[in-house]
Short mmCIF file of C-alpha atoms in Angstrom, two decimals:
data_model
loop_
_atom_site.label_atom_id
_atom_site.label_comp_id
_atom_site.label_asym_id
_atom_site.label_seq_id
_atom_site.Cartn_x
_atom_site.Cartn_y
_atom_site.Cartn_z
CA UNK A 27 -73.24 22.57 42.46
CA UNK A 28 -74.72 23.08 45.90
CA UNK A 29 -75.31 19.39 46.35
CA UNK A 30 -71.72 18.67 45.52
CA UNK A 31 -70.52 21.11 48.14
CA UNK A 32 -72.84 19.62 50.78
CA UNK A 33 -71.56 16.11 50.11
CA UNK A 34 -67.99 17.25 50.43
CA UNK A 35 -68.64 18.97 53.71
CA UNK A 36 -70.45 15.73 55.02
CA UNK A 37 -67.41 13.63 54.15
CA UNK A 38 -64.95 16.05 55.75
CA UNK A 39 -67.06 15.98 59.06
CA UNK A 40 -67.08 12.10 59.08
CA UNK A 41 -63.32 12.03 58.63
CA UNK A 42 -62.68 14.40 61.37
CA UNK A 43 -64.96 12.33 63.81
CA UNK A 44 -63.08 9.14 62.89
CA UNK A 45 -59.60 10.69 63.69
CA UNK A 46 -60.80 12.69 66.81
CA UNK A 47 -59.23 11.23 70.15
CA UNK A 48 -61.97 9.51 72.31
CA UNK A 49 -63.87 11.61 74.89
CA UNK A 50 -62.71 11.52 78.54
CA UNK A 51 -60.33 13.16 80.97
CA UNK A 52 -56.96 13.93 79.69
CA UNK A 53 -54.38 11.57 81.41
CA UNK A 54 -52.04 13.43 83.87
CA UNK A 55 -48.35 13.61 82.82
CA UNK A 56 -45.99 11.19 84.41
CA UNK A 57 -44.34 12.60 87.62
CA UNK A 58 -40.66 13.35 87.22
CA UNK A 59 -38.49 11.00 89.09
CA UNK A 60 -36.14 12.85 91.38
CA UNK A 61 -32.55 11.53 91.44
CA UNK A 62 -31.83 9.49 94.64
CA UNK A 63 -29.51 11.27 97.11
CA UNK A 64 -26.08 9.61 97.60
CA UNK A 65 -25.86 7.31 100.60
CA UNK A 66 -24.18 8.82 103.51
CA UNK A 67 -20.51 7.84 104.12
CA UNK A 68 -19.94 4.72 106.17
CA UNK A 69 -19.46 4.92 109.97
CA UNK A 70 -15.98 3.90 111.25
CA UNK A 71 -16.20 1.93 114.48
CA UNK A 72 -13.52 1.81 117.16
CA UNK A 73 -13.40 -1.72 118.46
CA UNK A 74 -9.99 -1.65 120.24
CA UNK A 75 -7.68 -1.71 117.26
CA UNK A 76 -6.62 1.36 115.21
CA UNK A 77 -9.33 2.43 112.65
CA UNK A 78 -7.90 2.21 109.08
CA UNK A 79 -9.45 5.17 107.15
CA UNK A 80 -10.65 4.15 103.66
CA UNK A 81 -8.58 5.80 100.79
CA UNK A 82 -9.76 5.48 97.15
CA UNK A 83 -6.70 5.03 95.07
CA UNK A 84 -7.82 6.26 91.72
CA UNK A 85 -6.13 7.83 88.77
CA UNK A 86 -7.75 11.12 89.36
CA UNK A 87 -6.43 11.28 93.04
CA UNK A 88 -2.92 10.23 92.00
CA UNK A 89 -2.73 12.69 89.12
CA UNK A 90 -4.13 15.48 91.35
CA UNK A 91 -1.18 14.95 93.66
CA UNK A 92 1.39 15.06 90.84
CA UNK A 93 2.31 11.32 91.23
CA UNK A 94 2.22 8.23 88.94
CA UNK A 95 2.33 5.31 91.52
CA UNK A 96 2.87 2.40 89.03
CA UNK A 97 2.31 -1.26 90.26
CA UNK A 98 6.17 -1.60 90.24
CA UNK A 99 6.66 1.38 92.61
CA UNK A 100 3.42 1.88 94.66
CA UNK A 101 2.96 5.06 96.51
CA UNK A 102 2.73 4.92 100.41
CA UNK A 103 -0.26 6.59 101.94
CA UNK A 104 -0.11 8.16 105.50
CA UNK A 105 -2.81 9.56 107.52
CA UNK A 106 -1.78 12.69 109.51
CA UNK A 107 -3.94 14.26 112.36
CA UNK A 108 -2.94 17.71 113.27
CA UNK A 109 -5.53 18.81 115.75
CA UNK A 110 -8.38 17.78 118.01
CA UNK A 111 -11.34 19.67 119.58
CA UNK A 112 -13.79 18.20 122.18
CA UNK A 113 -17.04 19.51 123.69
CA UNK A 114 -19.69 17.29 125.40
CA UNK A 115 -19.67 13.90 123.78
CA UNK A 116 -18.46 15.47 120.42
CA UNK A 117 -14.96 14.98 119.12
CA UNK A 118 -13.66 16.52 115.96
CA UNK A 119 -10.06 15.74 114.46
CA UNK A 120 -8.58 17.43 111.42
CA UNK A 121 -5.59 16.52 109.16
CA UNK A 122 -4.70 15.19 105.70
CA UNK A 123 -3.87 12.13 103.65
CA UNK A 124 -0.41 12.22 102.04
CA UNK A 125 2.43 10.36 100.36
CA UNK A 126 6.11 10.70 101.17
CA UNK A 127 6.18 14.09 99.55
CA UNK A 128 2.71 15.08 98.20
CA UNK A 129 -0.57 15.73 99.59
CA UNK A 130 -3.63 13.73 98.44
CA UNK A 131 -6.52 15.45 100.35
CA UNK A 132 -7.80 16.85 103.54
CA UNK A 133 -9.83 14.83 106.10
CA UNK A 134 -12.27 15.97 108.83
CA UNK A 135 -13.36 13.27 111.15
CA UNK A 136 -16.18 13.73 113.84
CA UNK A 137 -17.74 11.59 116.48
CA UNK A 138 -20.82 12.42 118.47
CA UNK A 139 -20.57 9.31 120.90
CA UNK A 140 -17.23 9.95 122.59
CA UNK A 141 -15.22 8.18 119.88
CA UNK A 142 -17.09 4.99 119.52
CA UNK A 143 -18.11 5.69 115.84
CA UNK A 144 -16.75 8.17 113.53
CA UNK A 145 -17.80 9.61 110.04
CA UNK A 146 -16.28 12.31 107.79
CA UNK A 147 -17.83 15.67 108.54
CA UNK A 148 -16.83 17.27 105.24
CA UNK A 149 -15.83 16.13 101.75
CA UNK A 150 -12.14 15.60 101.14
CA UNK A 151 -10.63 18.52 99.35
CA UNK A 152 -7.84 17.61 96.87
CA UNK A 153 -4.33 18.73 97.80
CA UNK A 154 -5.57 20.45 100.97
CA UNK A 155 -4.22 20.31 104.54
CA UNK A 156 -6.33 21.07 107.59
CA UNK A 157 -4.46 22.46 110.66
CA UNK A 158 -6.19 24.12 113.61
CA UNK A 159 -9.60 23.76 115.24
CA UNK A 160 -11.48 25.93 117.62
CA UNK A 161 -15.02 26.05 118.85
CA UNK A 162 -16.16 29.36 120.68
CA UNK A 163 -19.17 27.44 122.02
CA UNK A 164 -21.17 24.30 121.35
CA UNK A 165 -22.29 25.63 118.03
CA UNK A 166 -19.75 27.96 116.35
CA UNK A 167 -16.44 26.56 115.26
CA UNK A 168 -13.65 27.09 112.71
CA UNK A 169 -10.95 24.87 111.06
CA UNK A 170 -8.14 26.45 109.24
CA UNK A 171 -6.59 25.02 106.13
CA UNK A 172 -4.75 25.69 102.77
CA UNK A 173 -3.77 24.09 99.44
CA UNK A 174 -0.34 22.45 99.67
CA UNK A 175 1.25 22.11 96.24
CA UNK A 176 4.93 22.94 96.48
CA UNK A 177 3.93 26.23 98.23
CA UNK A 178 1.02 26.80 100.73
CA UNK A 179 -1.60 28.87 99.04
CA UNK A 180 -5.23 30.02 99.12
CA UNK A 181 -5.87 29.78 102.93
CA UNK A 182 -9.42 29.29 104.13
CA UNK A 183 -11.56 28.43 106.97
CA UNK A 184 -14.20 25.69 107.25
CA UNK A 185 -16.94 27.14 109.41
CA UNK A 186 -19.84 25.62 111.33
CA UNK A 187 -22.75 27.09 113.17
CA UNK A 188 -24.48 23.86 114.13
CA UNK A 189 -21.86 22.02 116.43
CA UNK A 190 -19.95 20.40 113.48
CA UNK A 191 -22.85 18.78 111.75
CA UNK A 192 -22.34 20.87 108.55
CA UNK A 193 -19.34 22.98 107.40
CA UNK A 194 -18.91 25.62 104.77
CA UNK A 195 -15.67 26.66 103.19
CA UNK A 196 -14.85 30.29 103.44
CA UNK A 197 -11.72 31.65 101.61
CA UNK A 198 -9.89 34.50 102.88
CA UNK A 199 -9.52 35.99 99.41
CA UNK A 200 -11.07 35.40 95.92
CA UNK A 201 -7.57 35.75 94.42
CA UNK A 202 -4.91 33.08 94.51
CA UNK A 203 -2.19 33.97 96.97
CA UNK A 204 0.96 32.31 98.48
CA UNK A 205 0.02 32.24 102.21
CA UNK A 206 -1.07 30.09 105.15
CA UNK A 207 -2.92 30.71 108.43
CA UNK A 208 -0.25 30.42 110.94
CA UNK A 209 -2.56 30.90 114.14
CA UNK A 210 -5.88 31.99 114.97
CA UNK A 211 -8.05 32.69 118.07
CA UNK A 212 -11.81 33.50 118.52
CA UNK A 213 -12.80 35.09 121.75
CA UNK A 214 -16.54 34.67 120.96
CA UNK A 215 -18.61 33.47 118.15
CA UNK A 216 -18.02 36.84 116.37
CA UNK A 217 -14.65 38.38 117.38
CA UNK A 218 -11.37 36.76 116.57
CA UNK A 219 -7.77 37.33 115.40
CA UNK A 220 -5.55 35.35 113.03
CA UNK A 221 -1.88 35.55 111.81
CA UNK A 222 -1.30 35.06 108.05
CA UNK A 223 2.11 33.82 107.08
CA UNK A 224 3.17 35.21 103.67
CA UNK A 225 6.92 34.50 104.17
CA UNK A 226 7.21 32.59 101.05
CA UNK A 227 5.46 35.08 98.89
CA UNK A 228 8.35 37.22 98.23
CA UNK A 229 6.95 40.31 100.25
CA UNK A 230 9.77 41.27 102.61
CA UNK A 231 7.95 43.97 104.55
CA UNK A 232 4.63 41.97 104.97
CA UNK A 233 5.84 38.54 105.59
CA UNK A 234 3.51 38.31 108.68
CA UNK A 235 0.21 39.97 109.24
CA UNK A 236 -2.35 40.16 111.99
CA UNK A 237 -6.08 40.48 111.07
CA UNK A 238 -9.11 41.01 113.20
CA UNK A 239 -12.78 40.05 112.58
CA UNK A 240 -16.03 41.14 114.33
CA UNK A 241 -18.15 39.16 112.00
CA UNK A 242 -17.24 35.54 112.82
CA UNK A 243 -14.64 35.59 109.96
CA UNK A 244 -16.99 36.90 107.19
CA UNK A 245 -14.70 39.93 106.79
CA UNK A 246 -11.14 40.62 108.19
CA UNK A 247 -9.38 43.98 109.01
CA UNK A 248 -5.50 44.21 108.84
CA UNK A 249 -4.16 45.29 112.09
CA UNK A 250 -0.39 44.86 111.77
CA UNK A 251 2.33 43.84 109.32
CA UNK A 252 5.89 42.86 110.07
CA UNK A 253 8.95 41.17 108.44
CA UNK A 254 9.36 39.26 111.65
CA UNK A 255 7.19 36.58 113.13
CA UNK A 256 4.26 37.83 115.12
CA UNK A 257 2.21 36.38 118.07
CA UNK A 258 -1.37 36.65 119.07
CA UNK A 259 -2.01 38.34 122.50
CA UNK A 260 -4.48 35.57 123.20
CA UNK A 261 -4.39 31.92 122.26
CA UNK A 262 -6.71 28.89 122.50
CA UNK A 263 -6.24 26.98 125.69
CA UNK A 264 -5.76 23.24 125.19
CA UNK A 265 -8.80 20.99 125.53
CA UNK A 266 -9.10 20.08 129.12
CA UNK A 267 -8.81 16.25 129.77
CA UNK A 268 -8.71 15.17 126.17
CA UNK A 269 -5.47 14.86 123.92
CA UNK A 270 -4.25 13.71 120.50
CA UNK A 271 -0.92 12.11 120.28
CA UNK A 272 1.09 9.91 117.98
CA UNK A 273 1.86 6.38 119.45
CA UNK A 274 4.98 4.75 118.16
CA UNK A 275 4.41 1.20 119.34
CA UNK A 276 0.98 1.03 117.70
CA UNK A 277 1.86 3.20 114.81
CA UNK A 278 -1.31 5.26 115.23
CA UNK A 279 -2.89 8.46 116.35
CA UNK A 280 -4.50 7.97 119.75
CA UNK A 281 -7.33 10.10 121.17
CA UNK A 282 -7.24 9.89 124.84
CA UNK A 283 -9.11 11.12 127.87
CA UNK A 284 -7.89 11.74 131.47
CA UNK A 285 -9.85 9.69 133.96
CA UNK A 286 -8.65 9.21 137.58
CA UNK A 287 -5.25 10.58 136.73
CA UNK A 288 -4.91 7.99 133.97
CA UNK A 289 -5.13 8.43 130.16
CA UNK A 290 -7.57 6.03 128.59
CA UNK A 291 -8.02 5.44 124.83
CA UNK A 292 -11.26 6.87 123.23
CA UNK A 293 -10.18 6.01 119.68
CA UNK A 294 -7.09 5.44 117.59
CA UNK A 295 -6.33 5.75 113.74
CA UNK A 296 -3.67 3.85 111.88
CA UNK A 297 -1.03 6.10 110.27
CA UNK A 298 0.12 3.96 107.48
CA UNK A 299 -2.73 2.96 105.03
CA UNK A 300 -2.45 0.50 102.18
CA UNK A 301 -0.20 1.42 99.37
CA UNK A 302 -1.69 3.18 96.32
CA UNK A 303 -0.88 1.89 92.79
CA UNK A 304 -2.57 1.70 89.40
CA UNK A 305 -1.89 -0.37 86.41
CA UNK A 306 -0.47 1.76 83.63
CA UNK A 307 -2.30 1.44 80.42
CA UNK A 308 -0.35 -0.31 77.69
CA UNK A 309 -0.15 1.32 74.43
CA UNK A 310 -2.04 -0.78 71.82
CA UNK A 311 0.31 -2.02 69.07
CA UNK A 312 -0.43 -0.16 65.68
CA UNK A 313 -2.32 -2.41 63.37
CA UNK A 314 -0.15 -4.11 60.61
CA UNK A 315 -0.58 -2.78 57.10
CA UNK A 316 -2.90 -4.76 54.89
CA UNK A 317 -1.13 -7.24 52.78
CA UNK A 318 -2.04 -6.93 49.13
CA UNK A 319 -4.53 -9.76 48.06
CA UNK A 320 -2.87 -12.84 46.77
CA UNK A 321 -3.56 -13.52 43.10
CA UNK A 322 -5.81 -16.45 42.62
CA UNK A 323 -4.13 -19.64 41.14
CA UNK A 324 -4.70 -20.10 37.51
CA UNK A 325 -7.39 -22.47 36.50
CA UNK A 326 -6.54 -25.67 34.70
CA UNK A 327 -8.31 -24.56 31.71
CA UNK A 328 -6.30 -21.32 31.28
CA UNK A 329 -2.90 -23.09 32.26
CA UNK A 330 -0.39 -22.77 29.36
CA UNK A 331 1.98 -25.51 28.25
CA UNK A 332 5.66 -24.50 27.99
CA UNK A 333 7.03 -24.75 24.54
CA UNK A 334 9.08 -27.93 23.83
CA UNK A 335 12.74 -27.59 22.95
CA UNK A 336 12.97 -30.83 21.19
CA UNK A 337 13.39 -31.07 17.38
CA UNK A 338 10.63 -32.43 15.57
#
């Protein structure tokens, strides 16, 4: 009995040695592959002719704007630049892309070489227009904007603290509201005022409101409400020696600098962009119902002969 138990133990030990992994260091797990960062947006170069801003005509952008744009009736696309800021060799222009009646998205263009090359400083925001720009110094700046879908709503600021290299969206409220930023002015990087237009919200006694901030726009304090339009006591002076204007002959927005009492072009952007259209998906025809299988022809062997009508 004891010998049998010993034999079984030896056999189990031998089987365990055969199935054990070979001795040696444990291989290190494969390193996780980090996803590649998306490439930066392409630079737009001004070479004398108006720059054509690229526009992605997709079903998503068309439907977000409440349009259809079939091939038979393509939608026109326009660039609108509403404001320009300049400091040092930096130029920043804000606006939107729109059709004849609907807004596609916002656009924020920036150049750090006095207009020779441009890039988009912030992602385009669907159905959003950007209006006014102001920098209090070479680092702190604000751009006002709001969603524009039938009525202006959800006003906000794009804020930068590094001279326009990066921007963060800062809504005025977490709640949806029908309103727009009519005007704003920052006296320093922390102190500023703004007028909020609520004239289309249905509030007769608070159609226009003045707010003040001492925290660079992080928080705002209501200072005045009125049923009539209000004005700020201080306003932003125009950029010295640089201007943005629409030019009819070239059908473009021109950014110009005053040199020796003469305006010279630093850059220009074409107003009319290529039309936008998509091919409507055709509805697939419903499949025809399956026909009943045809009866196989009778075999010669099973074919019956008709009876004869002749008398025998």
